[in-house]
Short mmCIF file of C-alpha atoms in Angstrom, two decimals:
data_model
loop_
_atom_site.label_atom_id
_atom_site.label_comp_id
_atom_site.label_asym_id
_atom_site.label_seq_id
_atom_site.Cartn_x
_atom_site.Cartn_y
_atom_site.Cartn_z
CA UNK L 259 93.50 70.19 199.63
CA UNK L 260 96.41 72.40 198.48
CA UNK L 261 99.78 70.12 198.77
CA UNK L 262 101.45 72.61 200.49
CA UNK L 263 99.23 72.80 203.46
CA UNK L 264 99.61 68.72 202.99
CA UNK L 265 102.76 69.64 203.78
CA UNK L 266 102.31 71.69 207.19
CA UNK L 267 100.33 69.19 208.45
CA UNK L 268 102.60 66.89 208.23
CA UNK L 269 105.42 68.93 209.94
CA UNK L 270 102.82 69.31 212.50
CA UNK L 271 102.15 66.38 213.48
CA UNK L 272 105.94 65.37 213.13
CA UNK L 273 106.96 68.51 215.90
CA UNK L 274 103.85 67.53 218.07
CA UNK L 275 105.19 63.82 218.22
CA UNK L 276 108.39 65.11 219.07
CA UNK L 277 107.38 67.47 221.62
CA UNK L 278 105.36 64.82 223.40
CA UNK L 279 107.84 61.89 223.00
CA UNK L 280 105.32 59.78 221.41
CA UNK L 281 106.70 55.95 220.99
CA UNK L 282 106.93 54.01 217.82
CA UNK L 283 103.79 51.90 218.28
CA UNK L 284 101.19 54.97 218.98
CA UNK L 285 102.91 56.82 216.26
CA UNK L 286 100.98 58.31 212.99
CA UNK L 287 103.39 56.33 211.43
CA UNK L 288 102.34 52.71 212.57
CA UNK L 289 98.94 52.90 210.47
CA UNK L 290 101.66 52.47 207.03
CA UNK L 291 103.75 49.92 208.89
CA UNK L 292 102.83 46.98 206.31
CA UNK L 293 103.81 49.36 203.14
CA UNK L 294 106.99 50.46 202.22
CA UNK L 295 106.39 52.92 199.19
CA UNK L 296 106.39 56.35 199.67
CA UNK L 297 104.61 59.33 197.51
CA UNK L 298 107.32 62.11 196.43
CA UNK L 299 105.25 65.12 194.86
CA UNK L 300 106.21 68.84 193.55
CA UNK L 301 110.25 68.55 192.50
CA UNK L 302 110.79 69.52 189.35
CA UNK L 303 110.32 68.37 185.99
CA UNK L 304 113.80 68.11 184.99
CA UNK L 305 114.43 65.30 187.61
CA UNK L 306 115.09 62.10 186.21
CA UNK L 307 114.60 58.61 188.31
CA UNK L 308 118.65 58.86 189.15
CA UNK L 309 118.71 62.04 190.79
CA UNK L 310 115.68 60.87 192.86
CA UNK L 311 117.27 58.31 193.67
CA UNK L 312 120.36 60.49 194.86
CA UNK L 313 118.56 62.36 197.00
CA UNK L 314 116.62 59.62 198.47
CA UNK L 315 118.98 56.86 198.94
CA UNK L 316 120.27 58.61 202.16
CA UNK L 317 117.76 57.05 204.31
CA UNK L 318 117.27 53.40 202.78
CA UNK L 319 118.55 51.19 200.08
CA UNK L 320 115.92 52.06 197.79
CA UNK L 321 114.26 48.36 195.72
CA UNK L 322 111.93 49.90 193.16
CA UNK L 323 111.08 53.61 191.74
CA UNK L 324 108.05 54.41 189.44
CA UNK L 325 108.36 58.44 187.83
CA UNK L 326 104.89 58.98 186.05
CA UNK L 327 105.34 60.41 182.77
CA UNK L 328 103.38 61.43 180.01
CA UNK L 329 102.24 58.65 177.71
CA UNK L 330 102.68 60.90 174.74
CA UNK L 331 105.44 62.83 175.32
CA UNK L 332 107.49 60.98 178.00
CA UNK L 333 108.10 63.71 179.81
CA UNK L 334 107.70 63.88 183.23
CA UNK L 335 104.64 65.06 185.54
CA UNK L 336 106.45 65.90 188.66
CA UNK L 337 105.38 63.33 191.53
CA UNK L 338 106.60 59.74 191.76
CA UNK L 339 105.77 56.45 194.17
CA UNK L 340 109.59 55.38 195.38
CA UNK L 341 110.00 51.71 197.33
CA UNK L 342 112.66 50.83 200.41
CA UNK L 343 113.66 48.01 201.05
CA UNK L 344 113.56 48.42 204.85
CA UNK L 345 109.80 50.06 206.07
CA UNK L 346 111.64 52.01 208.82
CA UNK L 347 113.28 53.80 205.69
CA UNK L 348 109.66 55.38 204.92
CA UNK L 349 109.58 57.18 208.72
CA UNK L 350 112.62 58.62 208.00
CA UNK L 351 111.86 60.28 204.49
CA UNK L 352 108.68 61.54 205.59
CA UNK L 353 110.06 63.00 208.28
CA UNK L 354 113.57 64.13 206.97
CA UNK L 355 112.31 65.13 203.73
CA UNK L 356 108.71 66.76 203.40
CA UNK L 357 108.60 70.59 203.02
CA UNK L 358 112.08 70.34 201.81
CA UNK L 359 113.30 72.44 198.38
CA UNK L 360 114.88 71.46 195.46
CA UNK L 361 116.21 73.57 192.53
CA UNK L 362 113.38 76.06 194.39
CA UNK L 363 110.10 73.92 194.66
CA UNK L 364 109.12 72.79 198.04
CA UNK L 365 108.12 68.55 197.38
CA UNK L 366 106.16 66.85 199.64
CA UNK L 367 106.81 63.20 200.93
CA UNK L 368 104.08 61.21 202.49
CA UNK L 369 103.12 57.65 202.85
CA UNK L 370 101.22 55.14 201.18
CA UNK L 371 98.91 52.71 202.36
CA UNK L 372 97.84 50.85 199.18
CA UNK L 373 99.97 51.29 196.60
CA UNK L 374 98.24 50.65 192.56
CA UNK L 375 100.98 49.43 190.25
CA UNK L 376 100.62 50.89 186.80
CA UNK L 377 98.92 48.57 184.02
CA UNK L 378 101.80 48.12 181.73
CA UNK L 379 103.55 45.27 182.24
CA UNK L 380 105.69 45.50 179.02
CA UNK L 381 109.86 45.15 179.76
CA UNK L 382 109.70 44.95 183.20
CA UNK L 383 112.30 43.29 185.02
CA UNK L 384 112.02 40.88 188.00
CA UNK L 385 112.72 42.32 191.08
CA UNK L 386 109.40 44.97 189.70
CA UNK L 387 107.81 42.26 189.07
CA UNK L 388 108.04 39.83 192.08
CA UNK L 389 107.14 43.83 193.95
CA UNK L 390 104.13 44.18 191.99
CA UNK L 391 102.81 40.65 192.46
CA UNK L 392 103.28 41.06 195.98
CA UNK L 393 102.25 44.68 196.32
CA UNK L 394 104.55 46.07 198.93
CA UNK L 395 107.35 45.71 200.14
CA UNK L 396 108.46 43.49 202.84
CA UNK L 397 107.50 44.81 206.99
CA UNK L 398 109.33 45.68 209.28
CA UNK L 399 112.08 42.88 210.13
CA UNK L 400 110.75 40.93 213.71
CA UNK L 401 113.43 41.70 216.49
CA UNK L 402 115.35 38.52 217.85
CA UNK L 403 114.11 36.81 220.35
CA UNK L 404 116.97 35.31 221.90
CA UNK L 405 120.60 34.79 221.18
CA UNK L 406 121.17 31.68 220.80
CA UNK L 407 119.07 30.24 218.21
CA UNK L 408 119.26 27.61 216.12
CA UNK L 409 122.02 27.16 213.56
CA UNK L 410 119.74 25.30 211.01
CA UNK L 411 118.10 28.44 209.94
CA UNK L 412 121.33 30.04 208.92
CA UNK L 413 122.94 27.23 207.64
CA UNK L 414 123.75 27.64 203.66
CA UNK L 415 122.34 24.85 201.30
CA UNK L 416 125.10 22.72 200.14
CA UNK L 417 124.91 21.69 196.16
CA UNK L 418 124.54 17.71 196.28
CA UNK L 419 127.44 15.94 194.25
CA UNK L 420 127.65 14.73 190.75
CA UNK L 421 127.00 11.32 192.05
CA UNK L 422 123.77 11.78 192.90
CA UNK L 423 122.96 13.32 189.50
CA UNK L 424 124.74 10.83 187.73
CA UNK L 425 122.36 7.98 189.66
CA UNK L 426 118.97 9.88 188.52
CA UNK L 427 120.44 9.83 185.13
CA UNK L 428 120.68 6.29 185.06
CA UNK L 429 117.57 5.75 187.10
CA UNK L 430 115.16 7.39 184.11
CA UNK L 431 117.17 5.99 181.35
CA UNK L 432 116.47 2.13 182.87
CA UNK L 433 112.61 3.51 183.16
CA UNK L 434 112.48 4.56 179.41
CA UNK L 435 114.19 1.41 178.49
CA UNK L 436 111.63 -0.79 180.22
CA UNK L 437 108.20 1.45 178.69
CA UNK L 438 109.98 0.23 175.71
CA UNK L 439 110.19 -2.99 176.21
CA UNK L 440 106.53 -3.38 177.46
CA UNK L 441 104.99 -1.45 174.41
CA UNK L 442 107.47 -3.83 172.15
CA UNK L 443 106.00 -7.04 173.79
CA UNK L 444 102.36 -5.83 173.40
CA UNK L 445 103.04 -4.88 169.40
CA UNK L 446 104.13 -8.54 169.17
CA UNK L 447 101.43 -10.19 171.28
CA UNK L 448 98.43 -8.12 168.68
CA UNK L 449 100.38 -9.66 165.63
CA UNK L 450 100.57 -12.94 166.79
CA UNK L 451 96.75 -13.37 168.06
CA UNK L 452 95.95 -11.51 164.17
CA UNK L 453 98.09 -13.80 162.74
CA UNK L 454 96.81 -16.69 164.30
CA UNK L 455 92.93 -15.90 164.55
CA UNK L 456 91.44 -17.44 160.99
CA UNK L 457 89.67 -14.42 158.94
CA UNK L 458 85.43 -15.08 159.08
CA UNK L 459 83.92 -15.00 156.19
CA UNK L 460 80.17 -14.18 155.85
CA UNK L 461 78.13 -16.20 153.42
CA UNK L 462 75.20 -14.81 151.03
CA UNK L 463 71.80 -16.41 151.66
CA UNK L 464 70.32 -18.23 148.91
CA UNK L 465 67.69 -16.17 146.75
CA UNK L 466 64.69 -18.81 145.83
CA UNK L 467 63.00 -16.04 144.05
CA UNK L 468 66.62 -15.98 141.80
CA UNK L 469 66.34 -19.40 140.81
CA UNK L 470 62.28 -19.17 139.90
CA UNK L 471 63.57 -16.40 137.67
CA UNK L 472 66.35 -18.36 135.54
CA UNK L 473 63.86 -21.16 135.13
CA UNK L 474 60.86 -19.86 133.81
CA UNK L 475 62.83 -17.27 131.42
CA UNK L 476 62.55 -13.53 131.34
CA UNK L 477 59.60 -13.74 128.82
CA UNK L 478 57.36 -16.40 130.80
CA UNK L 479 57.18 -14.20 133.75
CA UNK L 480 56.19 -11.32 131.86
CA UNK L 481 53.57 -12.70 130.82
CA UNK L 482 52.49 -14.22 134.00
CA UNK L 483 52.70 -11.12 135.70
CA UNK L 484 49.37 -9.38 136.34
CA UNK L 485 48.53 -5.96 134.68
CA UNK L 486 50.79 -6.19 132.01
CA UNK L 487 49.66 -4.97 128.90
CA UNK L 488 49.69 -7.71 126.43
CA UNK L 489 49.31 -6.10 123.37
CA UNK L 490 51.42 -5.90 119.52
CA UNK L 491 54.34 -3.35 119.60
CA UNK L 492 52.43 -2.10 116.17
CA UNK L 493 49.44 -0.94 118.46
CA UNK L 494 52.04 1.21 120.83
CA UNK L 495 53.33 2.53 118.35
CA UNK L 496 50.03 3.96 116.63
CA UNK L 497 48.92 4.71 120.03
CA UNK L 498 51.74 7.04 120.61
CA UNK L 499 51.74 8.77 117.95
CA UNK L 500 48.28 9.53 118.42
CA UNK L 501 49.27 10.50 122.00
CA UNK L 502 51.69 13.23 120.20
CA UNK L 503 49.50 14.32 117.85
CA UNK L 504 46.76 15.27 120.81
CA UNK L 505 48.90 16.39 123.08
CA UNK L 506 51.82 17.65 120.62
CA UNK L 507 49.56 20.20 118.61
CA UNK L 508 48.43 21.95 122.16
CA UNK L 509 52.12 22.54 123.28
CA UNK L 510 53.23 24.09 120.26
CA UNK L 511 50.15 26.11 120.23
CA UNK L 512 50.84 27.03 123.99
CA UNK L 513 54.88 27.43 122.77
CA UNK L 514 53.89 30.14 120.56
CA UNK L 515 51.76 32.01 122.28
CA UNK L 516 54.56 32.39 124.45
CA UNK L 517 56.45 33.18 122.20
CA UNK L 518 53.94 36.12 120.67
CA UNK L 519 53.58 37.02 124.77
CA UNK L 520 57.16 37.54 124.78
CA UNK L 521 57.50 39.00 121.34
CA UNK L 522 54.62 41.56 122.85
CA UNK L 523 56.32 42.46 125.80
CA UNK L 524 60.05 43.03 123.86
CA UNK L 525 58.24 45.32 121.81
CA UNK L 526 56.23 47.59 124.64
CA UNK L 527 59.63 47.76 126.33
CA UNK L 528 61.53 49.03 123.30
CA UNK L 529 58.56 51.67 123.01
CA UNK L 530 58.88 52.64 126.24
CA UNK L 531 62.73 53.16 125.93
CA UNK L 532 62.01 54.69 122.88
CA UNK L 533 59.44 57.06 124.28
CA UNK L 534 61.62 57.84 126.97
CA UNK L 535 64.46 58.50 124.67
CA UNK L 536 62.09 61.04 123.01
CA UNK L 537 61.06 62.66 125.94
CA UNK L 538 64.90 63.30 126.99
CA UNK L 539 65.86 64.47 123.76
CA UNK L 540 62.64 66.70 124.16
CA UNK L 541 63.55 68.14 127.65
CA UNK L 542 67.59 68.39 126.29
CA UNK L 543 65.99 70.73 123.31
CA UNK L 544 63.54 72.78 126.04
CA UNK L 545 66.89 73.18 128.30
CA UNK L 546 69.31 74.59 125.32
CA UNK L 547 66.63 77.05 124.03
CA UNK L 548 65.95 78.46 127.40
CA UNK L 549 69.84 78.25 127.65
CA UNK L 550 69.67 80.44 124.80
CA UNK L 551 67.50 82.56 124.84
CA UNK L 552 68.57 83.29 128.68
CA UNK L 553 72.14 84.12 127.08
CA UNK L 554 70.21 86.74 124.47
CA UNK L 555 68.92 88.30 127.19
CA UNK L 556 72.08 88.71 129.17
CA UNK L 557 73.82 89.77 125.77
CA UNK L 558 71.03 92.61 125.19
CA UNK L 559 71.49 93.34 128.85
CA UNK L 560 75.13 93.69 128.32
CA UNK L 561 74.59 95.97 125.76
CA UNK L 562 72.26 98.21 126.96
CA UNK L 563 74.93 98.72 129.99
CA UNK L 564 77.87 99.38 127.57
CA UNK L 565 75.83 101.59 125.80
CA UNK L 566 74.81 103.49 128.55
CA UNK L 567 78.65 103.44 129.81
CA UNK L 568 79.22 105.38 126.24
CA UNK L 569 76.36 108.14 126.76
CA UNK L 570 78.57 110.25 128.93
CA UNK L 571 81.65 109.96 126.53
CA UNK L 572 79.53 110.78 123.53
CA UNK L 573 77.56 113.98 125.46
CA UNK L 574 81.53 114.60 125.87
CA UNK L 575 82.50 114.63 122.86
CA UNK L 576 79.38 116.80 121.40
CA UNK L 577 80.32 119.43 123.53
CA UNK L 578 83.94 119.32 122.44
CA UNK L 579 82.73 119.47 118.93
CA UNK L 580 80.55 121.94 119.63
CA UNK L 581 83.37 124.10 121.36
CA UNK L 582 85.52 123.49 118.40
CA UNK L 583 82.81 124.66 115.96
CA UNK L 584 82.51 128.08 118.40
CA UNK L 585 85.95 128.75 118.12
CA UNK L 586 86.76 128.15 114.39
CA UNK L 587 83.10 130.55 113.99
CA UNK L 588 85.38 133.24 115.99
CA UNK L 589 88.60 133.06 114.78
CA UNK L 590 86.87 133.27 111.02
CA UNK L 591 84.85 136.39 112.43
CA UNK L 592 88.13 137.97 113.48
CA UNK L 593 89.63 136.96 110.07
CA UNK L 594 86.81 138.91 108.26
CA UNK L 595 87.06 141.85 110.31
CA UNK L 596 91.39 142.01 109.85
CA UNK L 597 90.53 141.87 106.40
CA UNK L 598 87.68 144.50 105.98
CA UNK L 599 90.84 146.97 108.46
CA UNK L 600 93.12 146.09 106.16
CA UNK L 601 91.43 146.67 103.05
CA UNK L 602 90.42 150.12 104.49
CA UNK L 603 94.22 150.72 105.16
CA UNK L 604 94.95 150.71 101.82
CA UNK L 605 92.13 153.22 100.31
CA UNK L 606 93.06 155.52 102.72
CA UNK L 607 96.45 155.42 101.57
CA UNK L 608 95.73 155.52 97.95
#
């Protein structure tokens, strides 16, 4: 909808309601009773959050003011959410103030019912903060019942004397002292039971195995013991050396046929780099002799256009030598014939 029938409707319903006499608690306006913010739309862009505040501060002491700007630019978009203190402010700047012109733009003023607080909640002070936790504004005040109430609700806290702080002070400072004292006497009362407790000291069990051991001798029970080989060191020693010789001969053979594997495969590899190396050098010669033989080409070509570019000069020149020749024939025609008039001259004369 376009604001500015918003705004007729509004000054409608406001004449209608005046017309009829319509009380407070049937009014349009009781649906926004528990909100106190109020949406200000359409005044110009210069505005800043003081003059709003100017202009709007004539019907309420206003708490809290939010101007939407760009996030970019700062600037500002023209519309604003404004706060009262007092909810009975809000009836009075819708209906005071909507349809109304400033610096030539007609704003609109309407309430709202549940009012968003913006996301940012960098730098904001306390009294926008308390509003936004709570989310409006307080209600309408209730009206006083009677006259005579107590004096207990309007009675001003009194600050309690130093005394009393003084006697909390040495309250916890007698607590701390005691915790002390208690962990002090526990401290003690370990030490004195570790002091006094004798240490226990285990005891190794007696090997019997051990003692057969040191008695019959290290040699004795070698022998006794089954499986062991009883024979001369000589005959382990000719044994393996046998051993090597069996198995010695077919590891070196099997070493150096890995080696002549390896030896193989080191050579087919520097083949194939070589072969490869070849081939490049192959392709690089096939690539600069088409490279050249491409540039012949487009040198020929080159020449065959310049010389063609030169036909037209040289058919020029032929036919200025050719004029020149023409005209030297003529002027040594004419030369002749003065001559042959002259010479005639002269017999006559004689």
């Amino acid at each position: 909808m376009n604001p500015l029938t918003k705004v007729k409707l509004i000054n409608e319903l406001n004449e209608k309601e005046a017309e009829l006499g319509v009380k407070d608690s049937v009014s349009w306006h009781s649906v926004y009773k528990d909100s106190a913010w109020v949406f200000i739309g359409g005044f110009p862009y210069e505005l800043t959050e003081g003059d709003i505040i100017c202009v709007f501060s004539q019907y309420g002491e206003i708490a809290n003011i939010n101007l939407v700007r760009d996030k970019k630019t700062g600037k500002s978009k023209g519309f604003c959410f404004l706060c009262y203190e007092d909810q009975r402010s809000t009836i009075l700047a819708v209906d005071n103030f909507n349809g109304i012109k400033i610096k030539g733009r007609t704003i609109r003023v309407d309430h709202v019912a549940n009012y968003r607080p913006p996301k940012d909640t960098d730098d904001i002070d306390d009294i926008t903060k308390r509003l936004r936790e709570e989310g409006c504004a307080p209600s309408v005040p209730p009206p006083f019942s009677s006259e005579s109430e107590s004096e207990e609700d309007y009675a001003v806290p009194v600050k309690k004397p130093k005394k009393d702080k003084k006697e909390k002070k040495k309250k916890k400072k007698e607590k701390k002292e005691k915790k002390k004292l208690l962990k002090e006497e526990k401290h003690e009362a370990r030490t004195e039971t570790s002091a006094s407790s004798p240490v226990k000291v285990k005891k190794e069990k007696e090997d019997t195995a051990y003692e057969k051991y040191a008695v019959k001798g290290l040699a004795g029970s070698r022998r006794d013991r089954p499986g062991q080989d009883s024979r001369n060191p000589q005959d382990r020693a000719d044994e393996m050396d046998r051993f090597r010789d069996r198995y010695g001969g077919e590891r070196d053979r099997d070493g150096e046929e890995d080696k002549k594997t390896d030896r193989n495969r080191e050579d087919k590899r520097h083949e194939d780099t070589r072969q490869r190396d070849r081939e490049g050098d192959r392709e690089r010669d096939r690539g600069r002799r088409g490279d050249r033989e491409r540039n012949g080409e487009r040198e020929k070509e080159r020449d065959g256009e310049r010389e063609r570019e030169r036909e037209p000069e040289r058919d020029r020149e032929r036919e200025r030598d050719r004029d020149r020749r023409e005209r030297d024939r003529g002027n040594d025609r004419g030369f002749a014939k003065h001559r042959d008039h002259s010479r005639e001259r002269e017999h006559r004369r004689n």
